[in-house]
Coordinates of C-alpha atoms in Angstrom, one line a residue:
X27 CA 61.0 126.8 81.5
X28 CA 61.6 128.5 77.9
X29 CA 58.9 128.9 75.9
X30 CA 58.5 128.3 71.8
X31 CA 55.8 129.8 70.5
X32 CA 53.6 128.4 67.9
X33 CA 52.8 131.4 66.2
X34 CA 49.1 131.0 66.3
X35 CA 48.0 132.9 68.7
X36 CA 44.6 130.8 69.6
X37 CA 46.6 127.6 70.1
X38 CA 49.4 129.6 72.2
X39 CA 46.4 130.6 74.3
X40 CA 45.2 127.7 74.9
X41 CA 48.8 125.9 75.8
X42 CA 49.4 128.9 78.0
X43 CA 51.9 130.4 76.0
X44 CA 53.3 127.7 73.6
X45 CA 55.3 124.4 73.7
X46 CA 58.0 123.9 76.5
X47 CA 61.5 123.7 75.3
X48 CA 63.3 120.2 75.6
X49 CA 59.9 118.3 75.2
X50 CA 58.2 116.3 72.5
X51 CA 55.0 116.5 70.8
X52 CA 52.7 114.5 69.3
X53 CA 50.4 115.7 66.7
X54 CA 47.4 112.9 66.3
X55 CA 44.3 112.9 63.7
X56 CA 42.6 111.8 60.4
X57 CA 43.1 112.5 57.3
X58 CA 42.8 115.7 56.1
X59 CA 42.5 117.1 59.9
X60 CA 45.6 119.6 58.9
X61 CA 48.0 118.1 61.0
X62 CA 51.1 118.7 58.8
X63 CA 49.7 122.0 58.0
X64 CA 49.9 122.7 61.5
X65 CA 53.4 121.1 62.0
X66 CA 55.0 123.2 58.8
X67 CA 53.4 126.5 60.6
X68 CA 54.3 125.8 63.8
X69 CA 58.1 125.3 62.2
X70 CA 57.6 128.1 59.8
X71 CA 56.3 131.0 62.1
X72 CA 59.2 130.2 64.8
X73 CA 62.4 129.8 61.9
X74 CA 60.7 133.9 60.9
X75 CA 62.5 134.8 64.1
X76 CA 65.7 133.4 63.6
X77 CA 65.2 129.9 65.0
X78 CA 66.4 126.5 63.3
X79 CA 64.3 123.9 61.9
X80 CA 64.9 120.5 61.0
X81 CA 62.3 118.1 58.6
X82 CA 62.7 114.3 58.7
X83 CA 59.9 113.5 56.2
X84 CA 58.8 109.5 55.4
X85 CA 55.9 111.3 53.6
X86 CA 56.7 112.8 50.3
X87 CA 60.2 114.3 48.8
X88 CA 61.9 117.4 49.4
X89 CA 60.5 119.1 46.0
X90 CA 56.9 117.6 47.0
X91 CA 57.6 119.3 50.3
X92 CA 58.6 123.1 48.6
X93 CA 55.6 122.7 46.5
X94 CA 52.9 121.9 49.5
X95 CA 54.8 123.9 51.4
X96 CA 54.2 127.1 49.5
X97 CA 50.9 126.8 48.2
X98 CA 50.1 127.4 52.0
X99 CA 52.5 130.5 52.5
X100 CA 55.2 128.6 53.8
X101 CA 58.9 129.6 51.6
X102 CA 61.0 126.6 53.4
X103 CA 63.5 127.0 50.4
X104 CA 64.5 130.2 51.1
X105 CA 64.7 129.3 54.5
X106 CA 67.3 126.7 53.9
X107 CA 69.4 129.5 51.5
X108 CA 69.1 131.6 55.3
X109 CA 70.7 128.6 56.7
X110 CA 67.4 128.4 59.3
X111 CA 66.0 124.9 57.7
X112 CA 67.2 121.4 56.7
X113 CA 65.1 118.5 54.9
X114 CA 65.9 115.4 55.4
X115 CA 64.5 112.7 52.8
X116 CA 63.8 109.6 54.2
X117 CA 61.1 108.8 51.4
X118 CA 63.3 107.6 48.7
X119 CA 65.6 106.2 51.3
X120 CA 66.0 102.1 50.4
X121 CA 64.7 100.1 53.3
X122 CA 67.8 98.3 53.8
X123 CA 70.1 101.4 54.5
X124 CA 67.7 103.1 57.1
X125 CA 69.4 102.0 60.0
X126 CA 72.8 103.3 59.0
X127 CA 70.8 106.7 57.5
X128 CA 69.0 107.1 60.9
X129 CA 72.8 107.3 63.1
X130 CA 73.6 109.7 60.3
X131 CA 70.7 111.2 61.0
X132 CA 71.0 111.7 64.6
X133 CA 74.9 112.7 64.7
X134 CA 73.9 115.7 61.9
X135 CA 71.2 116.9 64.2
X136 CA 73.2 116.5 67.4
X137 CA 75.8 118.7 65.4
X138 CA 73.5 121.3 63.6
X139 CA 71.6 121.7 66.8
X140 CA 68.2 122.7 65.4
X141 CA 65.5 124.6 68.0
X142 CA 62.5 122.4 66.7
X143 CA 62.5 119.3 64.9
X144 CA 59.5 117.8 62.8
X145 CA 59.1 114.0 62.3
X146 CA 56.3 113.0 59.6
X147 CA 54.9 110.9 60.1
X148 CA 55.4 108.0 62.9
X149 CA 53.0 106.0 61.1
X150 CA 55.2 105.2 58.5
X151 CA 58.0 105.0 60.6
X152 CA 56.0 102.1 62.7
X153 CA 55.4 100.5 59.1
X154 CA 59.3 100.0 58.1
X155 CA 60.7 99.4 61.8
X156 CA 57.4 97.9 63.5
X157 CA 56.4 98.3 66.8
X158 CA 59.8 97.5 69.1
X159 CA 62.0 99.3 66.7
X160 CA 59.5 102.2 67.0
X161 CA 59.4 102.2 70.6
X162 CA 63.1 102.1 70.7
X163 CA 63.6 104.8 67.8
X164 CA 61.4 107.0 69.6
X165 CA 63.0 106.7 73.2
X166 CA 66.5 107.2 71.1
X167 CA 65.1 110.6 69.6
X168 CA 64.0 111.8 73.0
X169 CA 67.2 111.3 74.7
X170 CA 69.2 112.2 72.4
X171 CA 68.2 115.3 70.7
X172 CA 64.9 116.3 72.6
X173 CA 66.8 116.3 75.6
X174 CA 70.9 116.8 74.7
X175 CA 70.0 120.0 72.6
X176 CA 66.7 121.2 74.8
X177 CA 64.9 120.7 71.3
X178 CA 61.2 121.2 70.2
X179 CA 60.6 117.8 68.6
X180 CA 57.2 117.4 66.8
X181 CA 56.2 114.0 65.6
X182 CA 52.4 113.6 63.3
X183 CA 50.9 110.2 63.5
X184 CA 47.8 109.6 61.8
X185 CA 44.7 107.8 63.0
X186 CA 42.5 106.2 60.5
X187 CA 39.2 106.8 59.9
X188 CA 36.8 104.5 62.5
X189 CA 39.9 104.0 65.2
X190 CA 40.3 105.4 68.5
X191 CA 43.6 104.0 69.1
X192 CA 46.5 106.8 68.4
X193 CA 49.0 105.0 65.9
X194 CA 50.4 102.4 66.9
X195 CA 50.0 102.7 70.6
X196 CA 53.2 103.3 72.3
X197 CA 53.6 107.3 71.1
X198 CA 51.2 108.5 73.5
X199 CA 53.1 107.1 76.7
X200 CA 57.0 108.3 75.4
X201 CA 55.7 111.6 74.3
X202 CA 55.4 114.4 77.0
X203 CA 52.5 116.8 75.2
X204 CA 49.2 115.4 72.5
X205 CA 47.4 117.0 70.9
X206 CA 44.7 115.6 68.7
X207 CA 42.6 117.2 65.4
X208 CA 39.6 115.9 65.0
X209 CA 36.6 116.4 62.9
X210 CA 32.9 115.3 62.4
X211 CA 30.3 116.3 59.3
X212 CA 26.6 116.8 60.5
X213 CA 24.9 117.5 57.3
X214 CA 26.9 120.6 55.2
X215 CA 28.9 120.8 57.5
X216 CA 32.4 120.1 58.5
X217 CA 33.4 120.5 62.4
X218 CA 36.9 120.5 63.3
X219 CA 37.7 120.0 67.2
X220 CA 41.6 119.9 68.5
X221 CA 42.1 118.2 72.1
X222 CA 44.8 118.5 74.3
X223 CA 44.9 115.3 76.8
X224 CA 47.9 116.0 77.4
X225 CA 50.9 118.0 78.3
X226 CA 53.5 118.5 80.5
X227 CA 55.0 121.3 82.5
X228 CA 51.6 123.9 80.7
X229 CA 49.2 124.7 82.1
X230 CA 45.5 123.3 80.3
X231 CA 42.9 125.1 81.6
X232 CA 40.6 124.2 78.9
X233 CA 41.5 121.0 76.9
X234 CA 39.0 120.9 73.6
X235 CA 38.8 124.0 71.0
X236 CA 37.2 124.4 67.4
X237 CA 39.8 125.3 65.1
X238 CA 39.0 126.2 61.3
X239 CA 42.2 125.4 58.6
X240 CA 43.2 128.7 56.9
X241 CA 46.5 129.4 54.8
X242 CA 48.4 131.1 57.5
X243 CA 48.2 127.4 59.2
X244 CA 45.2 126.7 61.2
X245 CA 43.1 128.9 63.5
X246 CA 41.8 128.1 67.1
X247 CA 39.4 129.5 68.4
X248 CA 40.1 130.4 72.1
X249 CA 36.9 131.8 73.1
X250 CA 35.0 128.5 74.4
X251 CA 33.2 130.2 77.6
X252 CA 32.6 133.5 75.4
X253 CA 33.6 135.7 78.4
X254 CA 33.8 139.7 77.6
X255 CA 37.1 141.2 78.5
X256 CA 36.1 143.5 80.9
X257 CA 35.9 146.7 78.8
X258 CA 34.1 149.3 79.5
X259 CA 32.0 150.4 76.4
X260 CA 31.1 154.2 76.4
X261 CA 27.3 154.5 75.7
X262 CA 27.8 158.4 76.1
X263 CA 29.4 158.8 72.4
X264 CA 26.8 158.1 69.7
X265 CA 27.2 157.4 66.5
X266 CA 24.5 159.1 64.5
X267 CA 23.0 156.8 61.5
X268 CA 22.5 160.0 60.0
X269 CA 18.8 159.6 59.5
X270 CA 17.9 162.6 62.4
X271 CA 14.4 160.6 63.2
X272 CA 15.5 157.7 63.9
X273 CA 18.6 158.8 66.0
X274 CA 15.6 160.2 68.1
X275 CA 13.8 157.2 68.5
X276 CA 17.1 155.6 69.4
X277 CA 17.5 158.2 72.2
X278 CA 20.5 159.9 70.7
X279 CA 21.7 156.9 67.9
X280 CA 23.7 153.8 68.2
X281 CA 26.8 153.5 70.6
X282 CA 30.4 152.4 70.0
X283 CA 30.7 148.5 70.2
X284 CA 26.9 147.9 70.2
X285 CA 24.8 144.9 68.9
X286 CA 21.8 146.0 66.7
X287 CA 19.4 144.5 64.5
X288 CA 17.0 145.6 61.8
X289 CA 14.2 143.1 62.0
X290 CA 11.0 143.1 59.7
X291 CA 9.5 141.0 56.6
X292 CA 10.9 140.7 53.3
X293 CA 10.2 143.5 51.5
X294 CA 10.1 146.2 55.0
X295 CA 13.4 148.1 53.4
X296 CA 15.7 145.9 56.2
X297 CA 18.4 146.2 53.4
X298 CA 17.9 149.5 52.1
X299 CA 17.8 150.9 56.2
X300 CA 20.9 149.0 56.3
X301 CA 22.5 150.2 53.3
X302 CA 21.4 154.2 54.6
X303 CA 23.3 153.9 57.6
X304 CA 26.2 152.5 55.9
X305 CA 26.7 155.7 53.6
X306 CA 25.6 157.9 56.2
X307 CA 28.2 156.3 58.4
X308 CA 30.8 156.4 55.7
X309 CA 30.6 159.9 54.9
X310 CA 31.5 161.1 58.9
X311 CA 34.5 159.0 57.8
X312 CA 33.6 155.6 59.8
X313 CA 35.3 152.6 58.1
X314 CA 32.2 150.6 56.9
X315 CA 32.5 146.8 55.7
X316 CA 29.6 145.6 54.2
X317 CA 29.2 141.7 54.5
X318 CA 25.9 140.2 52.1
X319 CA 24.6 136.7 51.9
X320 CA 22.0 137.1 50.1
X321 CA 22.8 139.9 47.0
X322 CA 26.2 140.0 44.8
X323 CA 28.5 143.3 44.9
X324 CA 26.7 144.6 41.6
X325 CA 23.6 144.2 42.8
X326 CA 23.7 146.4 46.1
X327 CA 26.0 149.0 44.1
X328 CA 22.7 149.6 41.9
X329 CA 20.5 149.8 44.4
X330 CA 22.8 152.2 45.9
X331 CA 23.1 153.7 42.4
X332 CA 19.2 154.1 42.4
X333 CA 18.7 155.4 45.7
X334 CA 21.5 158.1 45.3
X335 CA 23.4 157.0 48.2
X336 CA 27.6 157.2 48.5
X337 CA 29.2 153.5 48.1
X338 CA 32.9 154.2 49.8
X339 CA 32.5 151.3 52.1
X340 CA 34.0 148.3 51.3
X341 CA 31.2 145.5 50.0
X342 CA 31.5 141.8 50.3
X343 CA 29.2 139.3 48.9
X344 CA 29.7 135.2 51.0
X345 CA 27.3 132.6 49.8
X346 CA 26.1 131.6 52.5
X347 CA 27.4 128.3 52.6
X348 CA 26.9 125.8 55.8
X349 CA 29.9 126.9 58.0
X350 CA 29.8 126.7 62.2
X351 CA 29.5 129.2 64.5
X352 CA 33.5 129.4 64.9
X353 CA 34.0 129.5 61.1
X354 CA 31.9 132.3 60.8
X355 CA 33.7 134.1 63.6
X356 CA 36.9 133.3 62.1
X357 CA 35.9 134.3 58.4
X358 CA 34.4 137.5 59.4
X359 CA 37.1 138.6 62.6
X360 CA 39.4 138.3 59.6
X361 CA 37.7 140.7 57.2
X362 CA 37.5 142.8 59.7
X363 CA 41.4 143.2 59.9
X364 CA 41.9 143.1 56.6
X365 CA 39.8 146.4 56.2
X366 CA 40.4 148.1 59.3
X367 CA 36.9 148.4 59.8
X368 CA 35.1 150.0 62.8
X369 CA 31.3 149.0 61.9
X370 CA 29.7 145.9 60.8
X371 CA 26.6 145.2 58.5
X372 CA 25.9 141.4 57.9
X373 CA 23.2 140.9 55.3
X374 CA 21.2 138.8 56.6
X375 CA 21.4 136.8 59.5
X376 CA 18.6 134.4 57.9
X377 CA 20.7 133.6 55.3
X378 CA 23.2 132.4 58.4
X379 CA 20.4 130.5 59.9
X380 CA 20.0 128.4 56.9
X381 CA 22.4 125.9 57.9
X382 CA 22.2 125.8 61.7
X383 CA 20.2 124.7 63.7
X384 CA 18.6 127.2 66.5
X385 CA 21.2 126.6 69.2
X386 CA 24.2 126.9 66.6
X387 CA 22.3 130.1 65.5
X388 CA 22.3 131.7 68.6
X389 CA 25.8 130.7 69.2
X390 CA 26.4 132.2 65.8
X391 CA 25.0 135.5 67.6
X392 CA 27.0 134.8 70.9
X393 CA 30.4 134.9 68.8
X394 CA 29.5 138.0 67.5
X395 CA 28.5 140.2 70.2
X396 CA 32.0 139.2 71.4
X397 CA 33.8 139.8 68.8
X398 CA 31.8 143.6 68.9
X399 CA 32.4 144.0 72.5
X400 CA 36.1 143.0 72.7
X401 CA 37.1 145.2 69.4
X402 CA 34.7 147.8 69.9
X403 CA 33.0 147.1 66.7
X404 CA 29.9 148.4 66.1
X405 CA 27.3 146.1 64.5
X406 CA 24.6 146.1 62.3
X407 CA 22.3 143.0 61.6
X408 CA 19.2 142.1 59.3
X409 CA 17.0 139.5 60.0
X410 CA 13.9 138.3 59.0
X411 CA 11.8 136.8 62.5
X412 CA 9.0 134.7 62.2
X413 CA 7.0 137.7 63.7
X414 CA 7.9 140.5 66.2
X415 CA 6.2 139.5 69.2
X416 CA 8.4 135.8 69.3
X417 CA 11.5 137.8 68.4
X418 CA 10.9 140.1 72.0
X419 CA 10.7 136.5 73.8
X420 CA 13.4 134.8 72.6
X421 CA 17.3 134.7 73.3
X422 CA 17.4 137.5 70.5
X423 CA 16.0 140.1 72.7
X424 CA 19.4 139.6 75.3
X425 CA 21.6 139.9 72.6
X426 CA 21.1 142.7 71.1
X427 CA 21.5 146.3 72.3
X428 CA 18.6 147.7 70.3
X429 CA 16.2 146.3 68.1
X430 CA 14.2 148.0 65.0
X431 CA 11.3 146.0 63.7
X432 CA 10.2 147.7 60.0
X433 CA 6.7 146.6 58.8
X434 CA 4.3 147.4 56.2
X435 CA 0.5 147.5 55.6
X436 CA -1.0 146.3 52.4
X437 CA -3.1 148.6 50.6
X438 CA -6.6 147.8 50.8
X439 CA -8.1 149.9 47.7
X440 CA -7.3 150.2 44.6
X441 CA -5.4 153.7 44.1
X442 CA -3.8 153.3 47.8
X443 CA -0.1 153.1 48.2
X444 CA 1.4 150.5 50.5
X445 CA 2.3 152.2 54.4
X446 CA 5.9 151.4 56.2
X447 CA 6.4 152.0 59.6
X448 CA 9.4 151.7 62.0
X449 CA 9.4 150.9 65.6
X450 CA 12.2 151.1 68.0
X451 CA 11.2 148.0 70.3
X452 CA 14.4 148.6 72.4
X453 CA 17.5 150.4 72.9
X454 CA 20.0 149.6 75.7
X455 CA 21.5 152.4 77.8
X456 CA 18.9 154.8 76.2
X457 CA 16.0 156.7 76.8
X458 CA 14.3 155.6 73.6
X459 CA 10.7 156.5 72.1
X460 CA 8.5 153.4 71.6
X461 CA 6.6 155.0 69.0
X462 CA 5.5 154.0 65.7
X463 CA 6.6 155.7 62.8
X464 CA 6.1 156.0 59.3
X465 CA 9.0 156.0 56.6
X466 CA 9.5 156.1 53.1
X467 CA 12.2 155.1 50.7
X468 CA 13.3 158.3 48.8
X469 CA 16.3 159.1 46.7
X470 CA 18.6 159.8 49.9
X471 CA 17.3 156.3 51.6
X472 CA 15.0 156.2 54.1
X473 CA 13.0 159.4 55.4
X474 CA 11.1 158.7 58.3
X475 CA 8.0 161.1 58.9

């Protein structure tokens, strides 16, 4: 059975390649779930390759349409100059003359023979013909275009807030896929969940995803069991942090694709270790991106400024506003394409932590280390732990390939100067030294000994 893909490669995943040719879908949620965003996109991505599109809107008007339609990336008007789109306004249409707009409807479509055809929403078309007529209008659609042109028909019907009921419901039994958006709020923050309960001739092997809305259309997250794929990491290569102590104490640096966190009180010099390895990094020509939460751009620059070290790594600054596991997965997967980058510093993973609770938080962590593992990303995390001896006990100590706990003793006399140390408490795949060091933070960044 031909295939039309959606253009999203998550939800394509998860439909086992994309919708089936000749069939009809129904796309089911709340408001503000993103269900015509996901319709237009869906349209959008396929009419890029040369396919036709078709529009029957009871929602807004054409020039309503353009306008929405852009602000999301979607150019709809030039794809009707390309002769790829058609809008059909049934809007402003008087109530009275639907019927006979409806066979004209039908007999243009039959004739234009469009690949995929969007109907928004059934909702309001239930509201003008009422239940029979929909039931009937629907069955009409199916058999005549769905099925006479072996045409992608996508219908959005909206559920209102408190109902479990989709529309009116009859769509769900003359429809042959569903798929519904969802989402809940649990404090700050905003989970979006799309189920597929059903669809015919794909195979489902997994029926509930997270999905976040972004401008491209929406993203779904197809990594529910967070398996690895299977590659093999090379632990014999090591990138050198370019701080020759601590390389030593890491048994010859950090690998390609490796998890590692820089763990110690506020105030041990997690952020100014961090920010060391990052120029160092940068100048053997690694592609850095710098991700903090918890200091702007300007504000790492000067401490860069003040410490001497190079700044040609890219530096982002995210509040770190309550997002879920997936969003931060999403957010940051994306930054990484955007600069090509090979290793990742997130500043801090406390500041993450604010908003979750510990099971999202080490979810949080789970999403990473596969986002590392399957792009070979190196990565490089600060956190502050309660104290070092939980952090060895707890799921932290699994995730991570190698863990550096900083930590500091108060002077105890007037005159004294306050001591750092450094202390590798594990490095996967090496033959590390467990032995506590003493650093400094000099111009240069961090000297150790």
């Amino acid at each position: 059975m031909e295939l039309i893909s959606t253009g999203i490669p998550g939800l394509d995943k998860a439909l086992s390649g994309g919708f089936s040719r000749g069939t009809s879908i129904l796309i089911a949620g709340n408001p503000g779930t993103g269900k015509t965003h996901l319709a237009i996109h869906v349209l959008h991505n396929n009419m890029k390759k040369g396919l036709k599109g078709a529009y029957i809107s009871f929602a807004e008007t054409k020039k309503q349409f353009y306008q929405n339609a852009m602000e999301s990336g979607a150019n709809f008007e030039k794809m009707e100059k390309q002769g790829l789109f058609r809008f059909y306004d049934m809007l402003t249409m008087p109530k009275d003359e639907m019927k006979e707009f409806i066979d004209f409807l039908i007999k243009d479509l039959l004739e234009w023979r469009p690949d995929i055809v969007v109907f928004d929403s059934v909702t309001v078309m239930g509201q003008i013909f009422g239940q029979v007529m929909l039931r009937s209008f629907l069955h009409s659609i199916i058999g005549r275009i769905v099925n006479a042109l072996n045409t992608l028909a996508i219908l959005i019907d909206e559920i209102p807030y408190g109902e479990k009921k989709v529309g009116f419901g009859v769509e769900e039994f003359v429809v042959d896929g569903v798929i519904i958006l969802e989402m809940e709020r649990k404090g700050e923050v905003i989970k979006r969940y799309l189920t597929i309960p059903k669809m015919r001739g794909r195979k489902i092997t997994k029926s509930a995803y997270e999905y976040v809305i972004i401008r491209e259309g929406i993203d779904v997250i197809a990594v529910p069991e967070l398996k690895f794929t299977g590659k093999t990491i090379n632990t014999s290569e090591r990138l050198k942090t370019g701080i020759p102590a601590l390389d030593d104490l890491l048994g010859g640096g950090l690998y390609q694709g490796s998890i590692n966190m820089i763990a110690g009180p506020t105030g041990s010099g997690k952020t100014i270790l961090a920010l060391t390895i990052a120029s160092n990094m940068s100048k053997q020509g690694r592609k850095v991106l710098y991700i903090t939460f918890e200091e702007s751009p300007g504000a790492i620059l000067e401490t860069m400024r003040k410490l001497g070290l190079d700044d040609d790594f890219s530096i982002i600054s995210l509040v770190p506003e309550a997002k879920t596991p997936v969003q931060y997965y999403a957010l940051i997967k994306k930054l990484l394409e955007e600069t090509s980058s090979e290793i990742l510093v997130i500043d801090s993973l406390s500041a993450m932590k604010s908003h979750m609770d510990e099971r999202d938080f080490i979810k949080a962590l789970r999403y990473l280390q596969l986002l590392a593992k399957e792009n070979n990303i190196t990565l490089i995390l600060t956190h502050v732990p309660k104290n070092s001896q939980g952090l060895a006990s707890t799921d932290f100590s699994t995730l991570m390939d190698s863990i550096i706990i900083l930590g500091y003793e108060l002077p105890r006399k007037i005159g004294e100067s306050m001591k750092r140390h450094i202390f590798v408490l594990k490095s996967r795949h090496s033959d590390h030294k467990p032995v506590l060091m003493e650093f400094r933070i000099t111009r240069g960044g961090i000297a150790i000994g």
